[in-house]
Coordinates of C-alpha atoms in Angstrom, one line a residue:
Chain A
M1 CA -6.1 9.7 -20.2
F2 CA -8.6 7.1 -19.2
Q3 CA -8.4 3.7 -17.5
E4 CA -11.3 1.6 -18.3
K5 CA -12.4 -2.0 -18.7
N6 CA -13.2 -2.3 -22.3
Q7 CA -14.7 -5.0 -24.6
V8 CA -12.9 -6.9 -27.3
L9 CA -14.8 -6.2 -30.6
W10 CA -12.7 -8.6 -32.7
N11 CA -9.3 -10.2 -32.6
E12 CA -8.1 -11.5 -36.0
N13 CA -5.0 -13.2 -37.2
I14 CA -4.0 -11.3 -40.3
S15 CA -0.9 -13.2 -41.3
G16 CA 1.7 -15.3 -39.5
S17 CA 2.1 -14.1 -36.0
Y18 CA 0.3 -10.7 -36.6
Y19 CA -3.1 -9.9 -35.3
K20 CA -5.5 -7.0 -35.2
I21 CA -7.6 -6.5 -32.2
G22 CA -10.5 -4.0 -31.9
L23 CA -11.5 -2.6 -28.5
T24 CA -14.3 -0.4 -27.3
C25 CA -12.9 2.8 -25.8
N26 CA -13.9 6.1 -24.1
K27 CA -15.2 8.9 -26.3
G28 CA -12.2 10.9 -25.4
Y29 CA -10.1 8.8 -27.8
S30 CA -11.6 10.9 -30.6
D31 CA -8.8 13.4 -29.7
A32 CA -6.1 10.8 -29.9
H33 CA -3.1 11.5 -32.1
P34 CA -1.3 9.1 -34.3
G35 CA 1.8 7.9 -32.5
Q36 CA 0.1 7.9 -29.1
F37 CA -0.1 4.6 -27.4
I38 CA -2.2 2.7 -24.8
T39 CA -1.2 0.0 -22.3
L40 CA -3.1 -3.2 -21.6
R41 CA -3.3 -5.3 -18.5
F42 CA -4.1 -9.0 -19.0
G43 CA -6.4 -9.9 -16.1
D44 CA -5.0 -10.2 -12.6
D45 CA -2.1 -12.4 -13.5
I46 CA 0.9 -11.3 -11.4
A47 CA 3.5 -13.6 -12.9
R48 CA 3.9 -11.1 -15.8
L49 CA 3.2 -8.0 -13.8
L50 CA 3.6 -5.0 -16.0
R51 CA 1.2 -3.5 -18.4
R52 CA 2.2 -3.7 -22.1
P53 CA 2.3 -0.7 -24.4
F54 CA 0.8 -0.8 -27.9
S55 CA 0.5 2.1 -30.4
I56 CA -2.9 2.9 -31.8
H57 CA -3.2 1.5 -35.3
R58 CA -6.6 2.9 -36.2
L59 CA -9.6 4.8 -34.7
I60 CA -12.8 2.9 -35.3
T61 CA -15.4 5.4 -36.2
K62 CA -19.0 5.3 -37.4
D63 CA -20.8 8.5 -38.6
D64 CA -17.8 10.5 -37.3
C65 CA -18.4 9.0 -33.8
I66 CA -15.6 7.1 -32.1
K67 CA -16.6 3.4 -31.5
G68 CA -13.2 2.0 -30.6
I69 CA -9.6 1.6 -31.3
E70 CA -7.7 -1.0 -33.3
L71 CA -4.2 -2.3 -32.4
L72 CA -1.9 -4.2 -34.7
Y73 CA 0.3 -6.5 -32.8
K74 CA 2.8 -9.3 -33.2
V75 CA 2.9 -12.4 -30.9
V76 CA 6.4 -12.3 -29.5
G77 CA 6.1 -13.5 -25.9
T78 CA 3.8 -14.6 -23.1
C79 CA 1.7 -11.5 -23.0
T80 CA 1.1 -11.1 -26.7
Q81 CA 0.4 -14.9 -26.8
K82 CA -2.3 -14.3 -24.2
L83 CA -3.6 -11.3 -26.0
S84 CA -4.1 -13.4 -29.1
S85 CA -6.4 -15.7 -27.2
Y86 CA -8.9 -13.0 -26.3
K87 CA -12.3 -13.4 -28.0
K88 CA -15.0 -11.0 -28.9
G89 CA -16.8 -9.8 -25.8
N90 CA -13.9 -10.5 -23.4
I91 CA -12.9 -7.6 -21.1
I92 CA -9.5 -6.0 -21.1
D93 CA -8.1 -3.2 -18.9
L94 CA -7.1 -0.3 -21.2
L95 CA -5.2 2.8 -20.2
G96 CA -4.6 5.6 -22.6
P97 CA -4.2 7.5 -24.8
L98 CA -0.7 8.1 -23.6
G99 CA 2.3 10.1 -24.8
N100 CA 2.9 12.6 -27.6
G101 CA 2.2 11.6 -31.1
F102 CA 3.4 12.7 -34.5
V103 CA 3.0 16.4 -35.4
I104 CA 1.9 17.3 -38.9
P105 CA 3.2 20.8 -39.6
D106 CA 0.9 23.1 -41.7
N107 CA 3.3 23.6 -44.5
V108 CA 4.2 20.1 -45.4
R109 CA 3.1 18.6 -48.7
R110 CA 5.4 15.8 -49.6
I111 CA 5.7 13.2 -46.8
F112 CA 7.7 10.1 -46.5
I113 CA 6.6 7.4 -44.1
V114 CA 9.2 4.7 -43.1
A115 CA 7.9 1.6 -41.3
G116 CA 10.0 -1.4 -40.2
G117 CA 8.3 -4.6 -39.2
I118 CA 5.6 -4.1 -36.5
G119 CA 6.7 -0.4 -36.6
V120 CA 4.0 0.0 -39.3
A121 CA 1.3 -0.2 -36.5
P122 CA 1.1 3.6 -35.8
M123 CA 1.8 4.6 -39.4
F124 CA -1.6 3.7 -40.8
F125 CA -3.3 6.0 -38.2
L126 CA -0.7 8.6 -39.2
A127 CA -1.6 8.3 -42.9
S128 CA -5.3 8.6 -42.1
S129 CA -4.6 11.8 -40.2
I130 CA -2.5 13.2 -43.0
Q131 CA -5.4 12.4 -45.4
K132 CA -7.8 14.3 -43.1
T133 CA -5.7 17.4 -43.3
G134 CA -6.3 17.5 -47.1
I135 CA -2.7 16.9 -48.1
D136 CA -2.5 15.3 -51.6
L137 CA -1.5 11.7 -50.7
S138 CA -0.2 11.0 -54.3
E139 CA 2.7 13.3 -53.2
C140 CA 3.5 10.9 -50.3
Q141 CA 5.4 7.7 -50.2
V142 CA 5.6 4.9 -47.7
F143 CA 8.6 2.6 -47.3
I144 CA 7.8 -0.7 -45.7
G145 CA 10.5 -3.1 -44.6
G146 CA 10.6 -6.5 -43.0
R147 CA 12.5 -9.8 -42.6
S148 CA 10.4 -11.6 -45.2
K149 CA 7.1 -11.2 -47.1
H150 CA 5.2 -12.3 -44.0
D151 CA 6.4 -9.2 -42.2
I152 CA 5.2 -6.7 -44.8
L153 CA 1.9 -5.4 -43.4
C154 CA -0.7 -2.8 -44.4
K155 CA 0.7 -2.3 -47.9
D156 CA -2.7 -2.5 -49.5
D157 CA -4.1 -0.1 -46.9
F158 CA -1.6 2.6 -48.0
L159 CA -2.0 1.9 -51.7
S160 CA -5.8 2.3 -51.4
M161 CA -5.2 5.7 -49.9
G162 CA -3.2 6.6 -53.0
I163 CA 0.2 6.4 -51.3
T164 CA 3.0 4.9 -53.3
A165 CA 4.6 1.9 -51.4
D166 CA 8.3 0.8 -51.6
I167 CA 8.8 -2.7 -50.2
T168 CA 12.1 -4.2 -49.0
T169 CA 12.8 -7.5 -47.3
D170 CA 15.9 -9.0 -45.8
D171 CA 15.4 -12.2 -47.8
G172 CA 14.0 -10.7 -50.9
S173 CA 10.8 -12.7 -50.6
A174 CA 8.8 -9.4 -51.3
G175 CA 9.9 -6.2 -52.9
K176 CA 13.6 -5.5 -53.2
K177 CA 16.1 -7.4 -51.1
G178 CA 18.0 -5.2 -48.7
L179 CA 17.6 -2.4 -46.3
I180 CA 14.7 0.0 -46.3
T181 CA 17.1 2.9 -46.2
V182 CA 18.3 2.2 -49.7
P183 CA 15.1 3.1 -51.6
L184 CA 14.5 5.8 -49.0
E185 CA 17.7 7.6 -49.7
S186 CA 17.4 7.2 -53.5
E187 CA 13.9 8.7 -53.4
I188 CA 15.1 11.5 -51.2
K189 CA 17.8 12.3 -53.8
K190 CA 15.2 12.3 -56.6
N191 CA 12.7 14.5 -54.9
R192 CA 13.3 15.9 -51.4
P193 CA 10.4 15.3 -49.0
D194 CA 9.2 18.1 -46.5
I195 CA 9.2 15.6 -43.6
I196 CA 10.0 12.0 -42.8
Y197 CA 8.1 10.0 -40.2
A198 CA 9.6 6.7 -39.1
C199 CA 8.8 3.8 -36.7
G200 CA 10.7 0.5 -36.5
P201 CA 13.7 -1.2 -34.8
P202 CA 16.4 1.0 -33.3
A203 CA 19.0 0.3 -36.0
M204 CA 16.6 1.4 -38.7
L205 CA 15.6 4.5 -36.8
N206 CA 19.2 5.4 -36.3
A207 CA 19.9 5.0 -40.0
V208 CA 16.8 7.0 -41.0
A209 CA 17.8 9.8 -38.5
Q210 CA 21.3 9.9 -40.1
I211 CA 19.8 10.2 -43.6
A212 CA 17.4 12.9 -42.5
E213 CA 20.3 14.8 -41.0
K214 CA 22.4 14.3 -44.2
Y215 CA 19.6 15.8 -46.3
A216 CA 18.6 18.4 -43.7
T217 CA 15.1 17.0 -43.7
P218 CA 12.8 17.2 -40.6
C219 CA 12.2 13.8 -39.2
Q220 CA 10.0 12.4 -36.4
I221 CA 10.6 9.0 -35.1
S222 CA 8.5 6.8 -32.8
I223 CA 10.6 4.7 -30.4
E224 CA 9.9 1.9 -28.0
T225 CA 11.5 1.1 -24.7
I226 CA 10.5 -1.1 -21.8
M227 CA 8.3 1.0 -19.4
A228 CA 6.4 0.3 -16.2
C229 CA 3.8 3.0 -15.8
G230 CA 3.4 4.7 -19.2
M231 CA 2.4 7.9 -17.6
G232 CA 5.6 9.6 -16.3
A233 CA 5.6 8.2 -12.8
C234 CA 8.3 5.5 -12.8
L235 CA 10.9 7.2 -15.0
G236 CA 11.9 3.8 -16.2
C237 CA 11.8 4.7 -19.9
A238 CA 14.7 7.1 -20.0
V239 CA 16.5 7.9 -23.2
E240 CA 19.6 9.9 -23.8
S241 CA 19.0 13.5 -25.0
K242 CA 21.3 15.0 -27.7
T243 CA 20.7 18.5 -26.6
D244 CA 20.7 18.4 -22.8
P245 CA 23.4 16.2 -21.2
D246 CA 22.0 16.9 -17.7
K247 CA 18.7 15.3 -18.3
Y248 CA 17.2 12.1 -19.7
L249 CA 14.1 12.3 -21.8
H250 CA 11.3 9.8 -21.1
V251 CA 9.6 7.9 -23.8
C252 CA 6.2 7.7 -22.3
K253 CA 5.9 11.4 -21.5
N254 CA 8.2 13.3 -23.9
G255 CA 7.7 10.7 -26.6
P256 CA 7.2 8.1 -27.9
V257 CA 7.5 10.4 -31.0
F258 CA 10.6 12.6 -31.0
D259 CA 12.3 14.9 -33.5
S260 CA 15.1 12.6 -34.6
G261 CA 17.7 15.3 -33.8
L262 CA 16.8 15.3 -30.1
L263 CA 17.7 11.7 -29.3
R264 CA 20.8 9.6 -29.0
I265 CA 19.4 6.3 -30.2
Chain B
M1 CA -23.3 -0.5 5.6
K2 CA -22.3 0.9 8.9
H3 CA -19.7 3.6 8.9
I4 CA -16.3 2.1 9.1
D5 CA -13.6 4.3 10.7
L6 CA -10.5 4.0 8.5
Q7 CA -8.5 6.7 10.3
T8 CA -5.1 5.9 11.5
D9 CA -2.2 7.9 12.9
I10 CA 1.5 7.9 12.1
G11 CA 2.5 9.8 15.2
K12 CA 1.4 13.4 14.7
I13 CA 0.2 12.8 11.1
K14 CA -3.5 11.9 11.0
L15 CA -4.5 9.8 8.0
K16 CA -8.1 9.4 6.8
N17 CA -7.2 5.9 5.7
P18 CA -4.1 3.7 6.0
V19 CA -3.2 3.7 2.2
I20 CA -0.2 5.8 1.2
T21 CA 1.5 6.0 -2.1
A22 CA 5.2 4.8 -2.0
S23 CA 7.9 7.2 -3.1
G24 CA 9.2 6.7 -6.6
T25 CA 6.0 5.1 -7.8
F26 CA 3.6 8.0 -7.8
G27 CA 5.7 10.8 -9.4
Y28 CA 4.8 14.1 -7.8
G29 CA 1.2 13.1 -7.4
R30 CA -0.3 15.1 -10.3
E31 CA 0.6 12.4 -12.8
F32 CA -2.4 10.4 -11.4
E33 CA -4.8 13.3 -11.2
E34 CA -6.9 12.3 -14.2
L35 CA -7.3 8.7 -13.0
I36 CA -8.0 8.9 -9.3
D37 CA -9.3 11.3 -6.7
L38 CA -6.1 12.2 -4.9
N39 CA -8.2 13.4 -1.9
R40 CA -9.1 9.8 -1.2
L41 CA -5.5 8.8 -0.4
G42 CA -4.2 8.4 3.1
A43 CA -1.1 10.3 2.2
I44 CA 1.1 10.9 -0.8
I45 CA 4.9 10.4 -0.6
V46 CA 6.5 12.0 -3.6
K47 CA 9.5 10.9 -5.6
G48 CA 12.8 11.0 -3.6
L49 CA 14.3 14.5 -3.7
S50 CA 17.8 15.7 -3.4
L51 CA 19.3 19.2 -2.9
K52 CA 20.1 19.6 -6.5
P53 CA 18.3 18.0 -9.5
A54 CA 19.6 14.5 -10.3
K55 CA 19.9 12.8 -13.7
G56 CA 19.6 9.3 -12.5
N57 CA 21.1 6.1 -13.9
P58 CA 21.6 5.3 -17.6
P59 CA 19.0 3.0 -19.3
P60 CA 17.9 0.3 -19.3
R61 CA 16.5 1.1 -15.9
I62 CA 13.8 -1.5 -15.4
V63 CA 13.2 -5.1 -16.2
E64 CA 10.3 -7.4 -15.5
T65 CA 11.0 -10.5 -13.4
S66 CA 8.7 -13.2 -12.2
C67 CA 5.9 -11.6 -10.1
G68 CA 7.9 -8.4 -9.9
M69 CA 10.3 -6.0 -11.4
L70 CA 13.8 -4.7 -11.0
N71 CA 14.5 -1.0 -11.2
A72 CA 17.6 1.1 -11.1
I73 CA 16.2 4.5 -11.8
G74 CA 18.9 6.1 -9.6
L75 CA 16.7 8.7 -7.9
E76 CA 16.2 10.9 -10.9
N77 CA 14.5 14.0 -9.5
I78 CA 14.0 17.7 -10.1
G79 CA 15.6 18.8 -6.8
I80 CA 14.0 20.3 -3.7
E81 CA 13.7 23.9 -4.9
A82 CA 11.9 23.0 -8.1
F83 CA 9.6 20.7 -6.2
I84 CA 8.6 23.4 -3.8
K85 CA 8.0 25.9 -6.5
Q86 CA 6.5 23.8 -9.3
K87 CA 4.9 20.7 -7.7
L88 CA 4.0 21.6 -4.1
P89 CA 1.3 24.3 -4.8
F90 CA -0.9 21.6 -6.5
L91 CA -0.4 19.1 -3.7
E92 CA -1.1 21.8 -1.0
Q93 CA -4.7 22.1 -2.3
L94 CA -5.4 18.5 -1.5
S95 CA -6.9 17.3 1.7
T96 CA -4.4 14.5 1.6
P97 CA -1.1 15.2 3.4
T98 CA 2.1 15.2 1.4
L99 CA 5.3 13.7 2.7
V100 CA 8.6 14.3 1.0
N101 CA 11.1 11.5 0.6
I102 CA 14.7 12.8 0.8
Y103 CA 18.2 11.4 0.1
G104 CA 21.6 12.9 0.3
K105 CA 25.2 12.0 -0.6
S106 CA 26.3 13.0 2.9
V107 CA 24.9 13.5 6.3
E108 CA 25.1 17.3 5.8
E109 CA 23.0 17.0 2.6
Y110 CA 20.2 15.2 4.5
A111 CA 20.3 17.8 7.2
D112 CA 20.2 20.7 4.7
L113 CA 17.2 19.2 3.0
A114 CA 15.5 18.8 6.3
A115 CA 16.2 22.4 7.2
R116 CA 14.8 23.6 3.9
I117 CA 11.6 21.5 4.2
D118 CA 11.2 22.7 7.8
E119 CA 10.5 26.2 6.4
V120 CA 7.7 24.9 4.1
E121 CA 4.2 24.7 5.6
G122 CA 2.6 22.4 3.0
I123 CA 4.8 19.4 3.8
A124 CA 3.3 17.2 6.5
G125 CA 6.4 15.1 7.1
I126 CA 9.7 13.8 5.8
E127 CA 10.5 10.2 4.8
I128 CA 14.3 9.7 5.1
N129 CA 15.5 7.4 2.4
I130 CA 18.6 5.5 3.7
S131 CA 17.8 2.5 1.7
C132 CA 17.9 3.1 -2.1
P133 CA 20.1 0.3 -3.5
N134 CA 20.7 2.1 -6.8
V135 CA 22.9 5.0 -6.0
K136 CA 26.5 4.4 -5.1
T137 CA 27.0 7.2 -2.6
G138 CA 24.2 8.1 -0.2
G139 CA 21.0 6.2 0.2
I140 CA 21.9 2.6 1.1
A141 CA 25.4 3.5 2.3
F142 CA 23.6 4.9 5.4
G143 CA 21.0 2.2 5.7
V144 CA 23.0 -0.9 6.3
D145 CA 24.9 0.2 9.3
P146 CA 23.1 1.1 12.6
E147 CA 25.5 3.8 13.5
S148 CA 25.4 5.5 10.1
A149 CA 21.6 5.3 10.1
A150 CA 21.5 6.9 13.5
E151 CA 23.9 9.7 12.4
V152 CA 21.6 10.7 9.5
V153 CA 18.5 10.6 11.6
R154 CA 20.1 12.6 14.4
A155 CA 21.4 15.2 12.0
V156 CA 17.9 15.6 10.4
R157 CA 16.2 15.7 13.8
T158 CA 18.3 18.7 14.9
R159 CA 17.2 20.7 11.8
T160 CA 13.4 20.1 11.7
T161 CA 10.4 19.6 13.9
K162 CA 8.5 17.9 11.1
P163 CA 7.6 14.2 11.7
L164 CA 10.3 11.9 10.5
M165 CA 9.6 8.6 8.9
V166 CA 12.8 6.5 8.2
K167 CA 12.6 4.1 5.3
L168 CA 14.5 0.9 6.0
S169 CA 16.5 -1.4 3.7
P170 CA 15.9 -5.1 3.7
N171 CA 19.4 -5.7 2.5
V172 CA 20.7 -6.2 6.0
T173 CA 21.4 -9.1 8.3
D174 CA 19.1 -7.9 11.1
I175 CA 16.6 -5.2 10.3
T176 CA 15.5 -4.9 13.9
E177 CA 19.0 -3.6 14.8
I178 CA 18.7 -0.7 12.3
A179 CA 15.1 -0.1 13.3
R180 CA 16.0 0.3 16.9
S181 CA 18.9 2.5 16.0
A182 CA 16.7 4.8 14.0
E183 CA 14.1 4.9 16.8
D184 CA 16.7 5.9 19.3
A185 CA 18.1 8.6 17.0
G186 CA 14.7 10.3 16.9
A187 CA 12.6 8.7 14.2
D188 CA 8.9 9.2 14.6
S189 CA 8.0 6.2 12.4
L190 CA 9.6 3.6 10.3
S191 CA 8.6 2.5 6.8
L192 CA 9.7 -0.8 5.4
I193 CA 10.8 -2.4 3.2
N194 CA 12.6 -0.6 0.4
T195 CA 13.5 -2.9 -2.6
I196 CA 15.6 -6.0 -2.3
T197 CA 18.8 -5.8 -4.3
G198 CA 18.7 -8.2 -7.3
M199 CA 19.8 -8.7 -10.9
A200 CA 18.8 -10.3 -14.2
I201 CA 21.0 -11.4 -17.0
D202 CA 20.4 -11.7 -20.8
I203 CA 21.8 -15.2 -21.5
E204 CA 22.3 -14.5 -25.2
T205 CA 24.4 -11.4 -24.8
R206 CA 25.6 -12.3 -21.3
H207 CA 25.0 -8.7 -20.3
P208 CA 23.1 -7.7 -17.2
K209 CA 19.6 -6.6 -18.2
L210 CA 20.1 -3.3 -16.2
A211 CA 22.8 -0.8 -17.1
N212 CA 23.4 -0.4 -13.4
I213 CA 24.0 -4.2 -13.3
T214 CA 22.0 -4.5 -10.1
G215 CA 18.6 -3.1 -9.2
G216 CA 15.9 -3.1 -6.6
L217 CA 13.3 -5.9 -6.7
S218 CA 9.7 -4.9 -6.0
G219 CA 6.2 -6.3 -6.5
P220 CA 4.4 -9.3 -5.2
A221 CA 7.6 -11.4 -5.3
I222 CA 8.9 -9.5 -2.2
K223 CA 5.7 -9.5 -0.1
P224 CA 6.5 -12.5 2.1
V225 CA 10.0 -11.0 3.0
A226 CA 8.5 -7.6 3.6
L227 CA 5.7 -9.0 5.8
R228 CA 8.2 -11.0 7.9
M229 CA 10.4 -7.9 8.4
V230 CA 7.4 -5.6 9.3
W231 CA 6.2 -8.2 11.9
Q232 CA 9.7 -8.4 13.4
V233 CA 10.2 -4.6 13.5
A234 CA 6.7 -3.9 14.9
Q235 CA 7.5 -6.2 17.8
T236 CA 10.8 -4.4 18.4
V237 CA 10.0 -0.7 18.3
K238 CA 7.4 1.5 20.0
I239 CA 7.0 4.0 17.1
P240 CA 4.5 3.3 14.3
V241 CA 5.6 1.0 11.5
I242 CA 4.4 1.5 7.9
G243 CA 4.4 -1.7 5.8
I244 CA 5.6 -1.7 2.2
G245 CA 6.3 -4.5 -0.2
G246 CA 4.3 -6.1 -3.0
I247 CA 0.9 -4.8 -1.9
M248 CA -1.4 -5.3 -4.9
K249 CA -4.8 -5.7 -3.3
A250 CA -6.7 -5.2 0.0
E251 CA -5.9 -8.7 1.3
D252 CA -2.2 -7.9 1.0
A253 CA -2.6 -4.6 2.9
L254 CA -4.6 -6.4 5.6
E255 CA -1.8 -8.9 6.1
F256 CA 0.6 -6.0 6.9
L257 CA -1.9 -4.3 9.2
I258 CA -2.4 -7.6 11.1
A259 CA 1.4 -8.0 11.3
G260 CA 1.5 -4.7 13.1
A261 CA 1.8 -1.9 10.5
V262 CA -0.4 1.1 11.3
A263 CA -0.5 2.0 7.6
V264 CA 0.8 0.7 4.3
Q265 CA 2.5 2.1 1.2
V266 CA 1.5 0.9 -2.2
G267 CA 4.2 1.1 -4.8
T268 CA 4.7 -1.1 -7.9
A269 CA 0.9 -1.7 -8.0
N270 CA 0.5 2.0 -9.1
F271 CA 2.2 1.1 -12.3
V272 CA 0.1 -2.0 -12.9
N273 CA -3.2 -0.5 -12.0
P274 CA -3.2 3.2 -11.4
C275 CA -6.4 2.9 -9.3
S276 CA -4.8 0.3 -6.9
T277 CA -4.7 2.6 -3.9
I278 CA -8.4 3.5 -4.1
E279 CA -9.4 -0.2 -4.7
I280 CA -7.3 -1.3 -1.8
T281 CA -8.9 1.3 0.5
E282 CA -12.4 0.2 -0.6
G283 CA -11.4 -3.4 -0.1
I284 CA -10.1 -2.8 3.4
E285 CA -13.4 -1.1 4.2
A286 CA -15.5 -3.9 2.8
F287 CA -13.5 -6.5 4.7
L288 CA -14.0 -4.7 8.0
A289 CA -17.7 -4.1 7.3
E290 CA -18.3 -7.8 6.5
R291 CA -16.7 -8.8 9.8
K292 CA -18.5 -6.0 11.7
I293 CA -15.1 -4.4 12.7
S294 CA -15.9 -0.8 13.2
S295 CA -12.4 0.7 13.0
V296 CA -9.3 -0.3 11.1
R297 CA -7.3 0.3 14.3
D298 CA -9.0 -2.8 15.7
I299 CA -7.2 -5.0 13.3
I300 CA -3.7 -3.5 13.6
G301 CA -1.2 -5.8 15.3
T302 CA -3.8 -8.5 15.9
L303 CA -1.7 -11.4 14.7
E304 CA -2.3 -14.5 16.7
V305 CA 0.5 -16.9 17.0

C-alpha cells in the first residue's frame, strides 16, 4: 500500500461519458492483482471530502517494468467530472493498491468473464493476468452488457486477446437485446465453465451468483459500496455475510472480490 | 530551525506532540503502519471497544455530505479480550502511548471494562465514550444527562487507576454542565466533540441514506461548533481538554490549541489523507518556528478576546 502524489500520463475520452486515465505509480504496483483498487483525492477541496475508489483497469508496463496504472471510469458526479478535467502532467493523490483481487486457481481452463457497464473496468486487467498464466484464451468467453451501445466497452480488447465476446444491451442497440444473464446461462448449459468472474451492478451480480449456484460453478464477484478510508479503518463498507451472521464483511479489506457464495448481495 | 518543543501533557500522560488519532478513525493502529511512522504520533486511541465483540449497524453506514460525512457504524469491534490478545502486542512496541476507547450498555459494563484494562500494562489510559450517537443503548444514553455521565465516570474511577479521558457529546443543550459533572466524578481529562447527530435523505426513494436513519456528522462541517464548545469547556473545567472536530490541517489544530485544548484528536482526516496526523504535527512545528515560539505549550489557551 502506497500513498503518493502521482502524475497524470494521459486522460482520454473513449466514448460518451467514459474516460481512460493513465497515472504514474510506485514500483510496488507490479505486484497488484486484478480486482484490486486504488483511491484518489482530488486536490484539497473539502466540499466533496472523501476519496473515490476505482478499480485498476490495466498495468502500464514497458520492458516488463511498471510505468503506471490505467483506470477506466465513467463521469457520473462531481468528482468524476473533476477527474475528467485533469490534464497530462497534473498531480493527483493516489492510494493503493487496496483490497483483495480475483484469484485464478491452478486447475481452471475454461473461464467466463461477466461485465456489466463500468464493471468491465477490472476485467481487462483480469483477462491480461489470465493470459499470463498460459491458459488458452480461446476456451474463455466474456459477456459484456450495458444500457446501450455506448456502454459497451473494451469489446475489441478482449477480442484481440482471442476471447469470444457476447454482447447484450437493454435497448438492443448493440448485440442482443436483453439481460447479460440470458447468453451467460445458455453458454453454461452448452459447455460448463470451470469458473465465473463477474463485476457490475448489484442486480446483475445477484443474478450471476444465482446462476453460478444453480450450476454448481465457482464464482467470484467484485462489488462496490460507498467507503471512506479504503483500508479497513472506518468499517463503513460493511456487507452481509452468508456464512457468519455475527459478523459483517468489509468490502475494502475482505473484498472487493468475494466468492459469490459468501455474500448476501 | 531552532528546536521546537512539541511536548504536551494530558494529566499523567506525557505526549511527544499534541496530535492524537481519534477513536473509530484509525482502526487498531496497525492499519496505517505501511503509510506513516506510528512512533511520530502523540497518542493512538483505538476503535471503541466493548466487553463482547459487536457486529455494528447494518449498511449503508456512511454517506458523504457537504464538507463532511455521516456515519452510523454502530461501534463494530472485536471486543476487549481479542484486542488485548491480537492487537495490543503490536501497539506496545511503539513509543507512542495507546489509549483505549470503551463503551458499555450499562454502568456495570463500563466498570468491568475498566477493571480488565486496569490489569493491562501496555494501555496508557482510557477514553470513556458516553457520546456515540449510533447505538440505542449505552453510549449517548449516558452522555446527555449530567447525572448519568457522572455515574459512569464514578463507576469506572473506582475500578481503575489509569488516566480517564471522557469523550463528550455535542448533542446537548449545555456542554459545560456535562463537562463539570464528568470532572467532579473523577475524569482526568475531557475530549470533545464526538459527532453531531444528523441525517440525509434520498429524495428519489424517500429513504434515509443511512440504514440507521440518523448518523454522526464529522469533518470540516462541524469544526466551528467543536471549536466553540472546546473554548467554552476549557474555561469551565480545570482538567485538560482535548479538541476534536473537523481538524484537517495544522491551522485547524492551532485554532483548537489557542481556544484552550492541550492536544487535539484527528479523525475524519485520516480517511481523506492517511498522513494527515504527521502533516498536522509538522505544520504546527513550522508555525511555531516561524513565529519564534519555542514550545507548543506557549500557544495553548492564548485566545485574546
